[in-house]
Amino acid sequence: GNSVTQMEGPVTLSEEAFLTINCTYTATGYPSLFWYVQYPGEGLQLLLKATKADDKGSNKGFEATYRKETTSFHLEKGSVQVSDSAVYFCALSRKETSGSRLTFGEGTQLTVNP
Amino acid sequence: NAGVTQTPKFQVLKTGQSMTLQCAQDMNHEYMSWYRQDPGMGLRLIHYSVGAGITDQGEVPNGYNVSRSTTEDFPLRLLSAAPSQTSVYFCASCCNPSRDYGYTFGSGTRLTVV
């Protein structure tokens, strides 16, 4: 079946540090890949996505590249801010006959200190 | 600009009680789903629907029922609440199932079963 594995957290960084959150997946065929962000007390928001190999998703300074050869979709940001403190989820979906279904990783808690 | 609306935001139930978590979307999305979020486990799919009148089970359907009588509404029913159902519940909706544009999530319902 499909599965997503994220790096263990929590992650604590200082403001302006470089961020990498690792994500690898297992799926048959060609899934679409997503990063979602959850701020305290809120629901999940789509951060970025990629639908095919070598696609790069980007938003708000975050980037992730769909690497089929390593089955990875690592999230990066060059300079984090305190406002980036949140839980980040990697997810995949496949277009099965019954429609898309999201499979999530466990989530990574990011805390950015001033 | 409501998106996905979930009610209630918080609920405490006694073991054995039943209740319905409400979810409504105003984006004319065909696809809707319910997830539960537990610490260290990410989000797990409970039930989903690809259109009015069509529902199917996800990873963890036991103890929950759903129906989809209209495109807009997708209520989740707990038949006889158990402490193991203490969790945060998220409803999500998506566009055409053949497109992977990502899901829109509600703000969640925090349920405690005592």
mmCIF file of C-alpha atoms in Angstrom:
data_model
loop_
_atom_site.group_PDB
_atom_site.id
_atom_site.type_symbol
_atom_site.label_atom_id
_atom_site.label_comp_id
_atom_site.label_asym_id
_atom_site.label_seq_id
_atom_site.Cartn_x
_atom_site.Cartn_y
_atom_site.Cartn_z
ATOM 1 C CA GLY A 1 0.000 0.000 0.000
ATOM 2 C CA ASN A 2 0.874 3.668 -0.004
ATOM 3 C CA SER A 3 2.910 5.167 2.807
ATOM 4 C CA VAL A 4 4.764 8.359 3.679
ATOM 5 C CA THR A 5 7.691 8.656 6.073
ATOM 6 C CA GLN A 6 8.825 11.974 7.501
ATOM 7 C CA MET A 7 11.913 12.789 9.484
ATOM 8 C CA GLU A 8 11.417 12.558 13.189
ATOM 9 C CA GLY A 9 10.780 15.768 15.039
ATOM 10 C CA PRO A 10 10.511 18.079 16.681
ATOM 11 C CA VAL A 11 12.841 20.468 14.874
ATOM 12 C CA THR A 12 14.030 23.650 16.580
ATOM 13 C CA LEU A 13 15.864 26.346 14.620
ATOM 14 C CA SER A 14 16.957 29.916 15.068
ATOM 15 C CA GLU A 15 15.495 32.612 12.873
ATOM 16 C CA GLU A 16 17.150 32.834 9.418
ATOM 17 C CA ALA A 17 18.467 29.256 9.622
ATOM 18 C CA PHE A 18 18.152 26.822 6.711
ATOM 19 C CA LEU A 19 15.359 24.278 6.964
ATOM 20 C CA THR A 20 15.130 20.759 5.563
ATOM 21 C CA ILE A 21 12.369 18.330 6.463
ATOM 22 C CA ASN A 22 12.839 14.946 4.842
ATOM 23 C CA CYS A 23 9.980 13.025 3.279
ATOM 24 C CA THR A 24 10.091 9.700 1.464
ATOM 25 C CA TYR A 25 7.208 7.719 0.072
ATOM 26 C CA THR A 26 6.152 4.283 -1.089
ATOM 27 C CA ALA A 27 3.520 4.017 -3.772
ATOM 28 C CA THR A 28 2.813 2.167 -6.971
ATOM 29 C CA GLY A 29 2.567 4.200 -10.117
ATOM 30 C CA TYR A 30 2.947 7.956 -10.130
ATOM 31 C CA PRO A 31 1.453 9.682 -7.107
ATOM 32 C CA SER A 32 1.023 13.396 -6.608
ATOM 33 C CA LEU A 33 2.926 14.797 -3.634
ATOM 34 C CA PHE A 34 1.986 17.551 -1.223
ATOM 35 C CA TRP A 35 3.205 19.487 1.769
ATOM 36 C CA TYR A 36 0.588 20.756 4.194
ATOM 37 C CA VAL A 37 1.134 23.123 7.120
ATOM 38 C CA GLN A 38 -0.885 23.265 10.328
ATOM 39 C CA TYR A 39 -0.603 26.345 12.509
ATOM 40 C CA PRO A 40 -1.594 26.033 16.183
ATOM 41 C CA GLY A 41 -5.320 25.503 16.635
ATOM 42 C CA GLU A 42 -6.049 25.498 12.922
ATOM 43 C CA GLY A 43 -6.751 23.035 10.153
ATOM 44 C CA LEU A 44 -4.299 21.996 7.458
ATOM 45 C CA GLN A 45 -3.413 24.337 4.626
ATOM 46 C CA LEU A 46 -1.889 23.279 1.346
ATOM 47 C CA LEU A 47 1.654 24.671 1.206
ATOM 48 C CA LEU A 48 2.867 23.288 -2.118
ATOM 49 C CA LYS A 49 2.458 20.358 -4.477
ATOM 50 C CA ALA A 50 4.072 18.476 -7.358
ATOM 51 C CA THR A 51 2.257 16.146 -9.708
ATOM 52 C CA LYS A 52 5.055 14.490 -11.687
ATOM 53 C CA ALA A 53 8.716 13.571 -11.468
ATOM 54 C CA ASP A 54 11.188 16.489 -11.390
ATOM 55 C CA ASP A 55 8.421 19.006 -10.721
ATOM 56 C CA LYS A 56 9.323 21.622 -8.128
ATOM 57 C CA GLY A 57 6.581 22.980 -5.917
ATOM 58 C CA SER A 58 7.148 26.332 -4.246
ATOM 59 C CA ASN A 59 5.258 28.765 -2.042
ATOM 60 C CA LYS A 60 6.121 31.372 0.619
ATOM 61 C CA GLY A 61 9.851 30.660 0.236
ATOM 62 C CA PHE A 62 9.398 26.900 0.700
ATOM 63 C CA GLU A 63 10.403 24.473 -2.029
ATOM 64 C CA ALA A 64 10.234 20.733 -2.645
ATOM 65 C CA THR A 65 11.266 18.689 -5.691
ATOM 66 C CA TYR A 66 9.593 15.435 -6.718
ATOM 67 C CA ARG A 67 12.460 12.914 -6.973
ATOM 68 C CA LYS A 68 11.190 9.651 -8.407
ATOM 69 C CA GLU A 69 14.591 7.944 -8.349
ATOM 70 C CA THR A 70 14.900 8.417 -4.585
ATOM 71 C CA THR A 71 11.115 8.465 -3.901
ATOM 72 C CA SER A 72 11.554 11.677 -1.962
ATOM 73 C CA PHE A 73 9.922 15.102 -1.615
ATOM 74 C CA HIS A 74 12.046 16.993 0.908
ATOM 75 C CA LEU A 75 10.850 20.402 2.086
ATOM 76 C CA GLU A 76 13.392 23.255 2.176
ATOM 77 C CA LYS A 77 13.482 26.916 3.055
ATOM 78 C CA GLY A 78 16.554 29.094 2.942
ATOM 79 C CA SER A 79 15.763 31.379 5.869
ATOM 80 C CA VAL A 80 13.035 30.510 8.350
ATOM 81 C CA GLN A 81 11.021 33.011 10.349
ATOM 82 C CA VAL A 82 9.325 32.759 13.723
ATOM 83 C CA SER A 83 5.999 32.777 11.874
ATOM 84 C CA ASP A 84 6.967 29.479 10.177
ATOM 85 C CA SER A 85 6.559 27.650 13.494
ATOM 86 C CA ALA A 86 3.941 24.981 12.771
ATOM 87 C CA VAL A 87 3.478 21.282 12.069
ATOM 88 C CA TYR A 88 4.363 20.203 8.530
ATOM 89 C CA PHE A 89 2.818 17.155 6.868
ATOM 90 C CA CYS A 90 3.995 15.393 3.753
ATOM 91 C CA ALA A 91 1.245 13.591 1.838
ATOM 92 C CA LEU A 92 0.578 11.714 -1.377
ATOM 93 C CA SER A 93 -2.448 10.873 -3.435
ATOM 94 C CA ARG A 94 -3.109 8.510 -6.275
ATOM 95 C CA LYS A 95 -5.824 8.687 -8.868
ATOM 96 C CA GLU A 96 -7.499 5.372 -8.167
ATOM 97 C CA THR A 97 -10.759 4.342 -9.683
ATOM 98 C CA SER A 98 -12.639 5.614 -6.645
ATOM 99 C CA GLY A 99 -10.949 8.994 -6.696
ATOM 100 C CA SER A 100 -8.046 10.624 -4.920
ATOM 101 C CA ARG A 101 -7.175 9.658 -1.345
ATOM 102 C CA LEU A 102 -4.558 11.415 0.730
ATOM 103 C CA THR A 103 -2.004 9.415 2.704
ATOM 104 C CA PHE A 104 -0.140 11.470 5.317
ATOM 105 C CA GLY A 105 3.155 11.237 7.084
ATOM 106 C CA GLU A 106 3.283 11.617 10.849
ATOM 107 C CA GLY A 107 4.000 15.334 10.762
ATOM 108 C CA THR A 108 7.059 17.316 11.868
ATOM 109 C CA GLN A 109 6.801 20.017 14.506
ATOM 110 C CA LEU A 110 8.949 23.040 13.638
ATOM 111 C CA THR A 111 9.750 25.696 16.217
ATOM 112 C CA VAL A 112 11.676 28.803 15.154
ATOM 113 C CA ASN A 113 13.190 30.912 17.916
ATOM 114 C CA PRO A 114 13.982 34.627 17.536
ATOM 115 C CA ASN B 1 -15.464 32.611 1.098
ATOM 116 C CA ALA B 2 -16.404 30.067 3.793
ATOM 117 C CA GLY B 3 -14.608 27.007 2.363
ATOM 118 C CA VAL B 4 -15.107 23.982 4.632
ATOM 119 C CA THR B 5 -17.089 24.575 7.819
ATOM 120 C CA GLN B 6 -17.030 22.113 10.709
ATOM 121 C CA THR B 7 -19.217 22.175 13.797
ATOM 122 C CA PRO B 8 -18.865 21.928 16.710
ATOM 123 C CA LYS B 9 -15.278 23.008 17.418
ATOM 124 C CA PHE B 10 -15.166 21.219 20.762
ATOM 125 C CA GLN B 11 -17.243 18.392 22.210
ATOM 126 C CA VAL B 12 -17.124 16.200 25.301
ATOM 127 C CA LEU B 13 -19.072 12.946 25.242
ATOM 128 C CA LYS B 14 -19.660 10.199 27.728
ATOM 129 C CA THR B 15 -18.855 6.636 26.717
ATOM 130 C CA GLY B 16 -21.784 5.161 24.836
ATOM 131 C CA GLN B 17 -23.291 8.449 23.689
ATOM 132 C CA SER B 18 -23.850 9.161 20.014
ATOM 133 C CA MET B 19 -23.341 12.365 18.111
ATOM 134 C CA THR B 20 -22.896 13.813 14.637
ATOM 135 C CA LEU B 21 -20.011 15.978 13.512
ATOM 136 C CA GLN B 22 -21.138 18.360 10.821
ATOM 137 C CA CYS B 23 -19.196 19.311 7.709
ATOM 138 C CA ALA B 24 -20.302 21.617 4.910
ATOM 139 C CA GLN B 25 -18.474 23.046 1.907
ATOM 140 C CA ASP B 26 -19.571 25.776 -0.484
ATOM 141 C CA MET B 27 -17.079 25.167 -3.301
ATOM 142 C CA ASN B 28 -19.153 22.606 -5.204
ATOM 143 C CA HIS B 29 -16.438 20.024 -4.620
ATOM 144 C CA GLU B 30 -17.286 16.462 -5.521
ATOM 145 C CA TYR B 31 -14.830 14.844 -3.179
ATOM 146 C CA MET B 32 -15.136 14.982 0.631
ATOM 147 C CA SER B 33 -13.437 13.031 3.383
ATOM 148 C CA TRP B 34 -13.057 12.707 7.138
ATOM 149 C CA TYR B 35 -9.727 12.275 8.911
ATOM 150 C CA ARG B 36 -8.768 11.859 12.506
ATOM 151 C CA GLN B 37 -5.527 13.262 13.882
ATOM 152 C CA ASP B 38 -3.763 11.555 16.757
ATOM 153 C CA PRO B 39 -0.329 12.366 18.222
ATOM 154 C CA GLY B 40 2.504 10.624 16.380
ATOM 155 C CA MET B 41 0.167 9.112 13.787
ATOM 156 C CA GLY B 42 -0.484 11.909 11.339
ATOM 157 C CA LEU B 43 -3.944 11.980 9.805
ATOM 158 C CA ARG B 44 -5.825 8.786 9.077
ATOM 159 C CA LEU B 45 -8.732 8.498 6.664
ATOM 160 C CA ILE B 46 -12.025 7.419 8.229
ATOM 161 C CA HIS B 47 -14.548 7.643 5.363
ATOM 162 C CA TYR B 48 -14.698 9.432 2.066
ATOM 163 C CA SER B 49 -17.167 10.289 -0.673
ATOM 164 C CA VAL B 50 -16.667 10.938 -4.386
ATOM 165 C CA GLY B 51 -20.104 12.459 -4.878
ATOM 166 C CA ALA B 52 -23.641 12.688 -3.552
ATOM 167 C CA GLY B 53 -24.959 9.249 -2.683
ATOM 168 C CA ILE B 54 -21.519 7.581 -2.844
ATOM 169 C CA THR B 55 -19.401 6.811 0.230
ATOM 170 C CA ASP B 56 -16.634 4.368 1.046
ATOM 171 C CA GLN B 57 -14.457 3.311 3.960
ATOM 172 C CA GLY B 58 -10.968 4.575 4.659
ATOM 173 C CA GLU B 59 -8.297 3.163 6.943
ATOM 174 C CA VAL B 60 -10.129 3.413 10.266
ATOM 175 C CA PRO B 61 -13.918 3.255 9.644
ATOM 176 C CA ASN B 62 -15.032 1.199 12.639
ATOM 177 C CA GLY B 63 -17.400 3.031 14.970
ATOM 178 C CA TYR B 64 -18.257 5.717 12.404
ATOM 179 C CA ASN B 65 -20.989 6.159 9.805
ATOM 180 C CA VAL B 66 -21.331 8.688 7.025
ATOM 181 C CA SER B 67 -23.854 9.687 4.390
ATOM 182 C CA ARG B 68 -23.758 12.129 1.480
ATOM 183 C CA SER B 69 -27.262 13.191 0.556
ATOM 184 C CA THR B 70 -26.125 16.501 -0.963
ATOM 185 C CA THR B 71 -22.919 17.754 -2.565
ATOM 186 C CA GLU B 72 -22.457 20.311 0.210
ATOM 187 C CA ASP B 73 -22.812 18.212 3.376
ATOM 188 C CA PHE B 74 -20.904 15.214 4.706
ATOM 189 C CA PRO B 75 -21.782 14.459 8.354
ATOM 190 C CA LEU B 76 -19.829 11.961 10.447
ATOM 191 C CA ARG B 77 -21.785 9.950 13.020
ATOM 192 C CA LEU B 78 -20.351 8.299 16.084
ATOM 193 C CA LEU B 79 -22.723 5.498 16.945
ATOM 194 C CA SER B 80 -21.568 4.671 20.484
ATOM 195 C CA ALA B 81 -18.629 6.796 21.580
ATOM 196 C CA ALA B 82 -15.566 5.130 23.088
ATOM 197 C CA PRO B 83 -12.478 6.692 24.736
ATOM 198 C CA SER B 84 -10.413 5.458 21.759
ATOM 199 C CA GLN B 85 -12.335 7.946 19.622
ATOM 200 C CA THR B 86 -10.883 10.882 21.535
ATOM 201 C CA SER B 87 -9.165 12.776 18.745
ATOM 202 C CA VAL B 88 -9.219 15.831 16.522
ATOM 203 C CA TYR B 89 -11.419 15.321 13.472
ATOM 204 C CA PHE B 90 -10.903 17.101 10.176
ATOM 205 C CA CYS B 91 -13.210 17.269 7.217
ATOM 206 C CA ALA B 92 -11.712 18.016 3.805
ATOM 207 C CA SER B 93 -13.021 18.591 0.302
ATOM 208 C CA CYS B 94 -11.480 18.600 -3.137
ATOM 209 C CA CYS B 95 -12.189 19.528 -6.630
ATOM 210 C CA ASN B 96 -12.698 17.076 -9.451
ATOM 211 C CA PRO B 97 -11.295 13.684 -8.380
ATOM 212 C CA SER B 98 -9.293 13.496 -11.589
ATOM 213 C CA ARG B 99 -7.248 16.549 -10.618
ATOM 214 C CA ASP B 100 -4.750 16.711 -7.782
ATOM 215 C CA TYR B 101 -5.141 20.334 -6.805
ATOM 216 C CA GLY B 102 -5.002 19.546 -3.121
ATOM 217 C CA TYR B 103 -7.637 19.462 -0.443
ATOM 218 C CA THR B 104 -9.265 22.248 1.562
ATOM 219 C CA PHE B 105 -9.523 21.397 5.242
ATOM 220 C CA GLY B 106 -11.911 22.564 7.910
ATOM 221 C CA SER B 107 -10.604 23.926 11.208
ATOM 222 C CA GLY B 108 -11.333 20.704 13.057
ATOM 223 C CA THR B 109 -13.480 19.311 15.868
ATOM 224 C CA ARG B 110 -11.715 18.368 19.087
ATOM 225 C CA LEU B 111 -13.618 15.449 20.625
ATOM 226 C CA THR B 112 -13.051 14.040 24.092
ATOM 227 C CA VAL B 113 -14.792 10.851 25.192
ATOM 228 C CA VAL B 114 -14.795 10.252 28.932
#
